[in-house]
Amino acid sequence: MPHSHRSRVRKESPAPEDAASRRGFLRNTAAIAGAALSGAAGVVGSPESHAAVQGERWQKAPGTVPGAYGQPSEFEKKIGRVGITGYPDVTPGAGVSLTPIQSLRGTITPSGLHFVRNHNGTPAIDPAVHRLMIHGMVQRPLIFSMDALYRYPTITRTYFLECSGNSGRNLTPEPQQISAGILHGLISNSEWTGVPLSLLLEEAGYDRAATWLLAEGADAANMTRSVPMEKALDDAMVALYQNGERLRPEQGYPARLLLPGWEGNMNVKWLRRLKLTNGPTHTKDETSKYTDVLPDGKALQFTFEMGVKSVITHPSQGVTIEPHMYHEISGIAWSGAGRITRVEVSADGGVNWKDATLHGQHLPKSVVRFQLPWEWHGTRQVLLSRATDEKGRVQPTRQAWLAQYHADMRYHNHSIVTWAVEEDGSVRNVYA
Ligand SMILES: Nc1nc2c(c(=O)[nH]1)N[C@H]1C(S)=C(S)[C@@H](COP(=O)(O)O)O[C@H]1N2
Ligand SMILES: [Mo]
């Protein structure tokens, strides 16, 4: 009797099998506090509850008809990107819009919440007019209409995209009390579908002597970056779709360059031109910016691969947690070098570490979610996570990372992120 009173009420608490397997999971993952775990508090409702028996008001009348394009629940309206513009009067489109990583679970970033980094706004490109040109050191210079480009065979892969300026806000002398998303939200993870760049380069008959190519965007910033041919022929793609639908305008509609694992800036959006060359072009975007300032003040050019990194998103700055209760420490980890193989979590400022469980699809150059059950008993505790990738690279401490660079360095901060859970349960951004 699937619709009986009892089975309905049951829905309010985990099914017995779920509860049992969850307890087993908690035992097996070795709770970090070492304390015996009580059941999850906060399960509401009892069989006597009137609403649970009678049904809520939304069961008494027909619901609404779906719109053409679905939207999140009206109760989730407060979840959104945070936009920060440097010079609103001069270049209102130049700035960032950060993914609220503290509000998300799983691994895929909803397309409408993918972070945006624009140097001069999002252009409104008409695909009937837009062209992609491949020229330079090729036998056959080609100009693709979008109709032609969208007919090429595609591949589908899940990759993260991270701005090399991500976590730059955690380099201030004092830790800022702003959300994980505002601190570290220039990271998103999508399923991308597009044409392998190698296929288009073959089509143009690329000169084997070409060592680099220049990629140019069709926005008013005229973003241009030099890309080594090795990468272009490896896993680079011209992305056309994002999470199953055509790219969002903010992500480069109708075509963008995607260089898996490499710094966001090189993933040129609104791609209009690829010129094959026998060396880097040294464009404005790779000389005036996106260089690493070393301790002696010299700038190191062309750091492409993004470092191994993790961020605890739950709990994180801005929330208040309750004591004597089960909490899940959860976060995201990724590496430009390949797969994440391990994420360790410490709840005592880095003295003791426990391996977190890795969830989600375990893909190279893609976000994986880590989780560890934890019971908090009301004392101040400092939470850290440390990721390792398949190349054996380990996420550095903040101190070790800082020691590599000049104080002016703002890019590629992949150092360990630290949150303090204070005695009142509030969670603060701290530097270990
Ligand atoms: N044409 C063009 N491409 C661009 C940019 C831009 O401003 N114009 N910004 C770059 C930077 S700095 C980053 S971090 C990524 C951001 O991609 P997203 O906005 O899709 O997240 O795009 C890169 N590609
Ligand atoms: Mo960026």
CSV table of C-alpha atoms and ligand atoms in Angstrom, one decimal:
chain,number,residue,atom,x,y,z
A,1,MET,CA,0.0,0.0,0.0
A,2,PRO,CA,2.3,2.7,-1.3
A,3,HIS,CA,0.1,5.6,-0.3
A,4,SER,CA,-0.8,4.6,3.2
A,5,HIS,CA,-0.6,7.0,6.1
A,6,ARG,CA,2.6,5.3,7.5
A,7,SER,CA,4.6,5.3,4.3
A,8,ARG,CA,3.8,9.0,3.8
A,9,VAL,CA,5.0,10.0,7.3
A,10,ARG,CA,8.1,7.9,6.7
A,11,LYS,CA,9.3,10.3,4.0
A,12,GLU,CA,10.1,12.8,6.7
A,13,SER,CA,13.0,10.8,8.1
A,14,PRO,CA,15.6,8.8,6.2
A,15,ALA,CA,14.4,5.4,5.1
A,16,PRO,CA,15.7,2.7,7.4
A,17,GLU,CA,18.2,1.4,4.8
A,18,ASP,CA,19.4,4.9,4.2
A,19,ALA,CA,19.8,5.6,7.9
A,20,ALA,CA,21.7,2.3,8.4
A,21,SER,CA,24.0,2.8,5.5
A,22,ARG,CA,24.6,6.4,6.5
A,23,ARG,CA,25.7,5.3,10.0
A,24,GLY,CA,28.0,2.8,8.4
A,25,PHE,CA,29.4,5.5,6.2
A,26,LEU,CA,30.0,7.7,9.2
A,27,ARG,CA,31.8,4.9,11.0
A,28,ASN,CA,33.9,4.0,8.0
A,29,THR,CA,34.9,7.5,7.3
A,30,ALA,CA,36.1,7.9,10.9
A,31,ALA,CA,34.5,11.0,12.2
A,32,ILE,CA,37.1,13.7,12.6
A,33,ALA,CA,36.2,14.7,16.1
A,34,GLY,CA,36.5,11.1,17.2
A,35,ALA,CA,33.3,11.3,19.1
A,36,ALA,CA,30.4,8.9,18.8
A,37,LEU,CA,28.0,10.3,16.2
A,38,SER,CA,24.5,10.9,17.1
A,39,GLY,CA,21.8,10.9,14.5
A,40,ALA,CA,21.4,14.0,12.4
A,41,ALA,CA,19.5,16.5,14.4
A,42,GLY,CA,16.9,18.8,12.7
A,43,VAL,CA,14.7,16.1,11.3
A,44,VAL,CA,11.3,17.7,11.8
A,45,GLY,CA,7.8,16.3,12.0
A,46,SER,CA,6.0,13.5,13.8
A,47,PRO,CA,3.3,11.2,12.8
A,48,GLU,CA,0.8,13.4,14.8
A,49,SER,CA,1.7,16.5,12.8
A,50,HIS,CA,-1.4,17.7,11.2
A,51,ALA,CA,0.2,19.0,8.0
A,52,ALA,CA,2.2,15.8,7.5
A,53,VAL,CA,-1.0,13.8,7.6
A,54,GLN,CA,-3.4,16.1,5.7
A,55,GLY,CA,-1.0,17.5,3.1
A,56,GLU,CA,0.1,21.1,2.6
A,57,ARG,CA,-1.9,23.8,0.8
A,58,TRP,CA,0.0,23.1,-2.5
A,59,GLN,CA,-1.5,19.6,-2.5
A,60,LYS,CA,-5.0,21.1,-2.5
A,61,ALA,CA,-4.9,23.0,-5.8
A,62,PRO,CA,-3.3,22.4,-9.2
A,63,GLY,CA,0.2,23.8,-9.6
A,64,THR,CA,1.4,26.2,-12.3
A,65,VAL,CA,2.2,25.4,-15.9
A,66,PRO,CA,6.0,25.3,-16.7
A,67,GLY,CA,7.5,28.3,-18.5
A,68,ALA,CA,9.6,27.9,-21.7
A,69,TYR,CA,12.8,28.2,-19.7
A,70,GLY,CA,12.9,26.9,-16.1
A,71,GLN,CA,14.0,29.1,-13.2
A,72,PRO,CA,15.1,28.2,-9.7
A,73,SER,CA,12.5,28.1,-6.9
A,74,GLU,CA,11.3,31.6,-5.8
A,75,PHE,CA,12.6,30.6,-2.3
A,76,GLU,CA,16.1,30.5,-3.7
A,77,LYS,CA,16.2,34.0,-5.2
A,78,LYS,CA,18.9,35.1,-2.8
A,79,ILE,CA,21.4,32.7,-4.4
A,80,GLY,CA,23.3,34.6,-7.0
A,81,ARG,CA,26.6,35.8,-8.3
A,82,VAL,CA,28.2,38.8,-6.7
A,83,GLY,CA,29.4,41.4,-9.2
A,84,ILE,CA,32.4,43.6,-8.5
A,85,THR,CA,33.4,46.4,-11.0
A,86,GLY,CA,36.6,48.3,-10.6
A,87,TYR,CA,35.8,51.5,-12.4
A,88,PRO,CA,32.0,51.7,-13.0
A,89,ASP,CA,32.1,55.2,-14.5
A,90,VAL,CA,34.9,54.4,-17.0
A,91,THR,CA,34.5,50.7,-17.9
A,92,PRO,CA,31.3,49.4,-16.3
A,93,GLY,CA,31.7,46.0,-18.1
A,94,ALA,CA,35.2,45.4,-16.7
A,95,GLY,CA,35.1,43.3,-13.6
A,96,VAL,CA,34.1,40.0,-12.1
A,97,SER,CA,30.9,38.2,-11.2
A,98,LEU,CA,31.7,35.5,-8.6
A,99,THR,CA,30.2,32.0,-8.2
A,100,PRO,CA,28.5,31.6,-4.8
A,101,ILE,CA,30.5,28.4,-4.1
A,102,GLN,CA,29.2,28.4,-0.5
A,103,SER,CA,25.6,27.9,-1.7
A,104,LEU,CA,26.3,25.0,-4.1
A,105,ARG,CA,26.8,21.3,-3.7
A,106,GLY,CA,27.8,18.6,-6.2
A,107,THR,CA,30.4,19.5,-8.8
A,108,ILE,CA,28.7,21.2,-11.8
A,109,THR,CA,28.2,24.9,-11.7
A,110,PRO,CA,24.7,25.9,-13.0
A,111,SER,CA,25.3,27.9,-16.2
A,112,GLY,CA,23.6,31.0,-14.8
A,113,LEU,CA,26.0,30.9,-11.8
A,114,HIS,CA,29.2,30.4,-13.8
A,115,PHE,CA,31.7,33.1,-12.8
A,116,VAL,CA,32.3,35.9,-15.3
A,117,ARG,CA,35.5,37.8,-15.8
A,118,ASN,CA,35.1,40.4,-18.5
A,119,HIS,CA,37.7,43.0,-19.5
A,120,ASN,CA,35.1,45.1,-21.4
A,121,GLY,CA,31.7,43.7,-21.0
A,122,THR,CA,29.7,40.9,-22.7
A,123,PRO,CA,29.3,41.6,-26.4
A,124,ALA,CA,25.9,40.8,-28.0
A,125,ILE,CA,27.2,38.7,-30.9
A,126,ASP,CA,24.9,37.7,-33.7
A,127,PRO,CA,26.0,34.2,-34.8
A,128,ALA,CA,24.8,34.9,-38.3
A,129,VAL,CA,27.4,37.6,-38.6
A,130,HIS,CA,30.2,36.3,-36.4
A,131,ARG,CA,33.2,34.5,-38.1
A,132,LEU,CA,36.1,32.5,-36.9
A,133,MET,CA,39.3,32.9,-39.0
A,134,ILE,CA,42.3,30.5,-38.9
A,135,HIS,CA,45.4,32.0,-40.7
A,136,GLY,CA,49.1,32.6,-40.4
A,137,MET,CA,51.3,29.5,-40.8
A,138,VAL,CA,48.7,27.4,-42.5
A,139,GLN,CA,48.3,26.0,-46.1
A,140,ARG,CA,44.6,27.0,-46.3
A,141,PRO,CA,43.5,30.1,-44.4
A,142,LEU,CA,39.9,29.4,-43.4
A,143,ILE,CA,37.0,31.5,-42.3
A,144,PHE,CA,34.2,29.6,-40.6
A,145,SER,CA,30.6,30.8,-40.4
A,146,MET,CA,28.9,29.6,-37.2
A,147,ASP,CA,26.7,27.4,-39.3
A,148,ALA,CA,29.8,25.7,-40.7
A,149,LEU,CA,31.5,25.5,-37.3
A,150,TYR,CA,28.5,23.9,-35.6
A,151,ARG,CA,28.5,21.1,-38.2
A,152,TYR,CA,31.9,19.7,-37.2
A,153,PRO,CA,32.1,16.6,-35.0
A,154,THR,CA,32.2,17.4,-31.3
A,155,ILE,CA,33.5,16.0,-28.1
A,156,THR,CA,32.1,16.5,-24.6
A,157,ARG,CA,34.2,16.9,-21.5
A,158,THR,CA,33.8,18.3,-18.0
A,159,TYR,CA,36.5,20.8,-17.0
A,160,PHE,CA,36.9,23.5,-14.4
A,161,LEU,CA,37.7,27.1,-15.4
A,162,GLU,CA,39.5,29.3,-12.9
A,163,CYS,CA,40.7,32.9,-13.2
A,164,SER,CA,44.3,33.2,-12.2
A,165,GLY,CA,43.2,36.2,-10.1
A,166,ASN,CA,41.0,33.8,-8.0
A,167,SER,CA,41.8,34.0,-4.3
A,168,GLY,CA,43.7,37.3,-4.8
A,169,ARG,CA,41.4,38.7,-2.1
A,170,ASN,CA,43.0,36.4,0.4
A,171,LEU,CA,46.4,38.1,-0.1
A,172,THR,CA,45.4,41.2,1.9
A,173,PRO,CA,47.5,41.7,5.1
A,174,GLU,CA,44.4,41.0,7.3
A,175,PRO,CA,41.9,38.3,6.4
A,176,GLN,CA,38.7,39.8,5.0
A,177,GLN,CA,35.3,38.7,6.4
A,178,ILE,CA,33.7,38.0,3.1
A,179,SER,CA,32.1,34.9,1.7
A,180,ALA,CA,33.9,31.9,0.2
A,181,GLY,CA,32.4,32.9,-3.1
A,182,ILE,CA,33.7,36.5,-3.0
A,183,LEU,CA,37.1,35.2,-1.8
A,184,HIS,CA,37.5,32.1,-4.0
A,185,GLY,CA,34.5,32.1,-6.4
A,186,LEU,CA,36.4,32.7,-9.7
A,187,ILE,CA,36.1,28.9,-10.2
A,188,SER,CA,33.4,27.1,-12.0
A,189,ASN,CA,33.0,23.6,-13.5
A,190,SER,CA,31.0,22.8,-16.6
A,191,GLU,CA,30.4,20.1,-19.1
A,192,TRP,CA,31.7,21.6,-22.4
A,193,THR,CA,30.9,20.4,-25.9
A,194,GLY,CA,32.9,21.6,-28.8
A,195,VAL,CA,35.2,20.9,-31.7
A,196,PRO,CA,38.7,19.6,-30.9
A,197,LEU,CA,41.0,22.5,-31.9
A,198,SER,CA,43.4,19.9,-33.5
A,199,LEU,CA,40.7,19.0,-36.0
A,200,LEU,CA,40.2,22.7,-37.1
A,201,LEU,CA,44.0,23.1,-37.4
A,202,GLU,CA,44.3,20.0,-39.5
A,203,GLU,CA,41.5,21.3,-41.7
A,204,ALA,CA,43.6,24.5,-42.3
A,205,GLY,CA,46.7,22.4,-43.0
A,206,TYR,CA,48.8,23.8,-40.2
A,207,ASP,CA,52.5,24.3,-40.9
A,208,ARG,CA,54.5,21.8,-38.7
A,209,ALA,CA,57.0,24.6,-38.0
A,210,ALA,CA,54.3,26.7,-36.2
A,211,THR,CA,55.0,26.6,-32.5
A,212,TRP,CA,52.4,29.0,-31.1
A,213,LEU,CA,49.1,30.5,-32.1
A,214,LEU,CA,47.5,33.8,-31.3
A,215,ALA,CA,43.8,33.6,-30.1
A,216,GLU,CA,41.7,36.8,-30.4
A,217,GLY,CA,38.3,37.6,-29.0
A,218,ALA,CA,35.6,39.7,-30.6
A,219,ASP,CA,34.8,41.8,-27.5
A,220,ALA,CA,35.7,45.5,-27.1
A,221,ALA,CA,38.6,44.4,-24.9
A,222,ASN,CA,40.0,42.6,-28.0
A,223,MET,CA,41.4,40.0,-25.7
A,224,THR,CA,44.5,38.3,-27.2
A,225,ARG,CA,46.7,35.5,-25.9
A,226,SER,CA,49.5,33.3,-27.2
A,227,VAL,CA,49.0,29.6,-26.9
A,228,PRO,CA,51.7,26.9,-27.5
A,229,MET,CA,50.9,24.6,-30.3
A,230,GLU,CA,51.5,21.6,-28.0
A,231,LYS,CA,48.4,22.6,-26.0
A,232,ALA,CA,46.4,23.4,-29.1
A,233,LEU,CA,47.0,19.9,-30.5
A,234,ASP,CA,46.5,18.2,-27.2
A,235,ASP,CA,43.2,18.8,-25.4
A,236,ALA,CA,42.2,22.3,-26.5
A,237,MET,CA,38.7,22.7,-28.0
A,238,VAL,CA,36.5,25.4,-29.5
A,239,ALA,CA,33.6,25.2,-27.1
A,240,LEU,CA,30.1,25.7,-28.5
A,241,TYR,CA,27.9,24.2,-25.7
A,242,GLN,CA,28.0,24.5,-22.0
A,243,ASN,CA,26.0,22.0,-19.8
A,244,GLY,CA,24.0,20.8,-22.9
A,245,GLU,CA,22.9,24.2,-24.2
A,246,ARG,CA,24.7,26.7,-26.4
A,247,LEU,CA,27.3,28.8,-24.5
A,248,ARG,CA,25.9,31.6,-22.4
A,249,PRO,CA,26.8,35.1,-23.8
A,250,GLU,CA,28.9,35.6,-20.6
A,251,GLN,CA,30.9,32.5,-21.4
A,252,GLY,CA,31.7,33.4,-24.9
A,253,TYR,CA,28.7,32.7,-27.2
A,254,PRO,CA,28.8,31.6,-29.9
A,255,ALA,CA,32.4,30.1,-29.6
A,256,ARG,CA,35.2,30.2,-27.1
A,257,LEU,CA,38.7,28.7,-26.8
A,258,LEU,CA,38.9,26.1,-24.0
A,259,LEU,CA,42.3,25.2,-22.7
A,260,PRO,CA,41.6,22.6,-20.0
A,261,GLY,CA,43.4,23.2,-16.7
A,262,TRP,CA,45.1,26.5,-17.9
A,263,GLU,CA,44.6,29.9,-16.5
A,264,GLY,CA,41.2,31.4,-17.2
A,265,ASN,CA,42.5,34.4,-19.2
A,266,MET,CA,43.8,32.2,-22.0
A,267,ASN,CA,40.4,30.7,-22.6
A,268,VAL,CA,39.5,33.4,-25.1
A,269,LYS,CA,35.8,34.1,-25.3
A,270,TRP,CA,33.9,35.2,-28.4
A,271,LEU,CA,36.7,33.6,-30.4
A,272,ARG,CA,37.1,35.3,-33.8
A,273,ARG,CA,40.7,34.6,-34.9
A,274,LEU,CA,43.5,32.1,-34.5
A,275,LYS,CA,46.8,33.0,-36.1
A,276,LEU,CA,49.6,30.4,-36.3
A,277,THR,CA,53.0,31.8,-35.5
A,278,ASN,CA,56.5,30.6,-34.8
A,279,GLY,CA,56.7,32.2,-31.4
A,280,PRO,CA,54.5,34.0,-28.8
A,281,THR,CA,53.1,37.4,-29.9
A,282,HIS,CA,53.6,39.1,-26.5
A,283,THR,CA,50.2,40.8,-26.6
A,284,LYS,CA,49.1,43.5,-24.1
A,285,ASP,CA,47.2,40.9,-22.1
A,286,GLU,CA,50.2,38.7,-21.5
A,287,THR,CA,52.8,41.4,-20.8
A,288,SER,CA,51.0,44.1,-18.9
A,289,LYS,CA,49.0,41.5,-16.9
A,290,TYR,CA,49.0,37.8,-16.0
A,291,THR,CA,52.7,37.6,-15.1
A,292,ASP,CA,54.0,36.4,-11.8
A,293,VAL,CA,56.1,38.9,-9.8
A,294,LEU,CA,59.1,37.2,-8.2
A,295,PRO,CA,60.8,38.2,-5.0
A,296,ASP,CA,63.5,40.2,-6.9
A,297,GLY,CA,60.7,42.2,-8.7
A,298,LYS,CA,61.2,40.5,-12.0
A,299,ALA,CA,58.0,39.2,-13.7
A,300,LEU,CA,57.8,35.6,-14.8
A,301,GLN,CA,55.7,35.2,-18.0
A,302,PHE,CA,53.5,32.3,-19.1
A,303,THR,CA,52.4,30.4,-16.1
A,304,PHE,CA,49.7,28.5,-17.7
A,305,GLU,CA,48.7,25.5,-15.6
A,306,MET,CA,46.5,26.1,-12.6
A,307,GLY,CA,47.8,24.8,-9.3
A,308,VAL,CA,46.3,22.0,-7.2
A,309,LYS,CA,43.8,23.6,-4.9
A,310,SER,CA,40.8,23.0,-2.5
A,311,VAL,CA,38.4,25.1,-0.6
A,312,ILE,CA,36.0,24.1,2.2
A,313,THR,CA,32.7,25.5,1.3
A,314,HIS,CA,30.7,24.1,4.2
A,315,PRO,CA,31.1,25.4,6.8
A,316,SER,CA,32.7,28.6,5.6
A,317,GLN,CA,32.8,32.3,6.4
A,318,GLY,CA,29.4,33.9,7.2
A,319,VAL,CA,27.5,30.9,8.6
A,320,THR,CA,26.9,30.1,12.2
A,321,ILE,CA,26.8,26.4,13.2
A,322,GLU,CA,25.2,24.7,16.1
A,323,PRO,CA,27.2,22.8,18.7
A,324,HIS,CA,26.8,19.1,19.7
A,325,MET,CA,25.6,18.2,16.2
A,326,TYR,CA,26.7,16.4,13.2
A,327,HIS,CA,28.1,18.7,10.5
A,328,GLU,CA,29.5,17.7,7.1
A,329,ILE,CA,32.7,19.4,6.1
A,330,SER,CA,32.4,19.7,2.4
A,331,GLY,CA,34.2,21.5,-0.4
A,332,ILE,CA,35.7,21.4,-3.8
A,333,ALA,CA,39.1,20.5,-5.2
A,334,TRP,CA,40.7,20.7,-8.6
A,335,SER,CA,44.1,20.7,-10.4
A,336,GLY,CA,45.2,21.9,-13.7
A,337,ALA,CA,47.7,19.0,-13.9
A,338,GLY,CA,45.0,16.2,-13.9
A,339,ARG,CA,42.9,14.3,-11.3
A,340,ILE,CA,42.7,15.0,-7.7
A,341,THR,CA,43.8,11.9,-5.8
A,342,ARG,CA,43.5,13.0,-2.2
A,343,VAL,CA,42.0,15.7,0.0
A,344,GLU,CA,42.9,15.8,3.7
A,345,VAL,CA,41.0,17.8,6.2
A,346,SER,CA,42.2,19.2,9.5
A,347,ALA,CA,40.0,20.5,12.3
A,348,ASP,CA,42.8,21.6,14.6
A,349,GLY,CA,44.7,24.1,12.5
A,350,GLY,CA,46.8,21.6,10.6
A,351,VAL,CA,48.1,19.3,13.4
A,352,ASN,CA,46.1,16.2,12.6
A,353,TRP,CA,44.7,15.4,9.2
A,354,LYS,CA,42.0,12.9,8.0
A,355,ASP,CA,41.4,11.8,4.4
A,356,ALA,CA,38.1,13.1,3.1
A,357,THR,CA,35.9,11.0,0.8
A,358,LEU,CA,36.0,12.2,-2.8
A,359,HIS,CA,32.6,12.3,-4.5
A,360,GLY,CA,31.3,13.1,-7.9
A,361,GLN,CA,32.8,12.1,-11.2
A,362,HIS,CA,36.5,11.6,-10.8
A,363,LEU,CA,37.8,13.4,-13.9
A,364,PRO,CA,41.0,15.1,-14.8
A,365,LYS,CA,41.1,18.9,-14.8
A,366,SER,CA,37.7,18.9,-13.3
A,367,VAL,CA,36.2,19.7,-9.9
A,368,VAL,CA,35.7,16.9,-7.4
A,369,ARG,CA,33.7,17.3,-4.2
A,370,PHE,CA,35.2,16.1,-0.9
A,371,GLN,CA,33.3,15.4,2.3
A,372,LEU,CA,34.0,14.4,5.9
A,373,PRO,CA,31.6,14.0,8.7
A,374,TRP,CA,32.4,16.1,11.7
A,375,GLU,CA,30.9,16.7,15.1
A,376,TRP,CA,31.4,20.1,16.7
A,377,HIS,CA,31.3,20.5,20.5
A,378,GLY,CA,31.5,24.3,21.0
A,379,THR,CA,35.3,24.9,21.2
A,380,ARG,CA,37.2,27.1,18.8
A,381,GLN,CA,38.4,24.9,15.9
A,382,VAL,CA,40.4,25.8,12.8
A,383,LEU,CA,39.4,24.0,9.6
A,384,LEU,CA,41.8,23.4,6.7
A,385,SER,CA,41.8,21.3,3.5
A,386,ARG,CA,44.8,20.2,1.5
A,387,ALA,CA,44.6,18.6,-1.9
A,388,THR,CA,47.0,16.3,-3.8
A,389,ASP,CA,46.8,15.6,-7.5
A,390,GLU,CA,47.9,12.6,-9.6
A,391,LYS,CA,51.2,14.3,-10.4
A,392,GLY,CA,51.9,14.2,-6.7
A,393,ARG,CA,51.6,17.9,-6.3
A,394,VAL,CA,50.4,19.0,-2.9
A,395,GLN,CA,48.5,22.3,-2.1
A,396,PRO,CA,51.0,24.6,-0.4
A,397,THR,CA,50.5,26.5,2.9
A,398,ARG,CA,49.8,30.2,2.6
A,399,GLN,CA,53.3,30.9,4.1
A,400,ALA,CA,55.1,28.6,1.6
A,401,TRP,CA,53.2,30.1,-1.3
A,402,LEU,CA,53.9,33.7,-0.3
A,403,ALA,CA,57.6,32.9,0.1
A,404,GLN,CA,57.8,32.2,-3.7
A,405,TYR,CA,56.8,35.7,-4.7
A,406,HIS,CA,57.0,39.4,-4.4
A,407,ALA,CA,54.4,41.2,-2.2
A,408,ASP,CA,52.8,42.5,-5.4
A,409,MET,CA,52.0,39.0,-6.7
A,410,ARG,CA,48.2,38.7,-7.2
A,411,TYR,CA,47.8,35.6,-9.5
A,412,HIS,CA,47.8,31.9,-9.0
A,413,ASN,CA,47.1,31.8,-5.3
A,414,HIS,CA,46.3,28.2,-4.7
A,415,SER,CA,47.4,28.1,-1.1
A,416,ILE,CA,45.5,26.4,1.7
A,417,VAL,CA,42.3,28.1,2.8
A,418,THR,CA,41.6,28.3,6.5
A,419,TRP,CA,38.3,28.9,8.4
A,420,ALA,CA,38.0,29.3,12.2
A,421,VAL,CA,34.8,28.1,13.9
A,422,GLU,CA,34.6,30.4,16.9
A,423,GLU,CA,33.0,29.3,20.3
A,424,ASP,CA,29.8,31.1,19.3
A,425,GLY,CA,29.6,28.9,16.2
A,426,SER,CA,30.3,31.8,13.8
A,427,VAL,CA,32.8,30.9,11.0
A,428,ARG,CA,35.5,33.4,10.2
A,429,ASN,CA,38.2,33.8,7.5
A,430,VAL,CA,41.6,33.4,9.2
A,431,TYR,CA,45.2,33.1,8.1
A,432,ALA,CA,47.0,30.0,9.5
B,1,LIG,N1,37.4,37.8,-25.3
B,1,LIG,C1,37.7,37.7,-24.0
B,1,LIG,N2,38.0,36.5,-23.5
B,1,LIG,C2,38.2,36.4,-22.2
B,1,LIG,C3,38.1,37.4,-21.3
B,1,LIG,C4,37.7,38.7,-21.8
B,1,LIG,O1,37.5,39.7,-21.1
B,1,LIG,N3,37.5,38.8,-23.1
B,1,LIG,N4,38.4,37.2,-19.9
B,1,LIG,C5,39.3,36.2,-19.6
B,1,LIG,C6,39.5,35.9,-18.2
B,1,LIG,S1,40.5,36.9,-17.4
B,1,LIG,C7,38.9,34.8,-17.6
B,1,LIG,S2,39.3,34.4,-16.0
B,1,LIG,C8,38.0,33.9,-18.4
B,1,LIG,C9,36.7,33.9,-17.7
B,1,LIG,O2,35.7,33.1,-18.3
B,1,LIG,P1,34.2,33.2,-17.9
B,1,LIG,O3,33.8,34.6,-17.8
B,1,LIG,O4,33.5,32.4,-18.9
B,1,LIG,O5,34.1,32.6,-16.5
B,1,LIG,O6,37.8,34.3,-19.7
B,1,LIG,C10,38.9,34.9,-20.4
B,1,LIG,N5,38.6,35.1,-21.7
B,2,MO,MO,41.0,35.9,-15.4
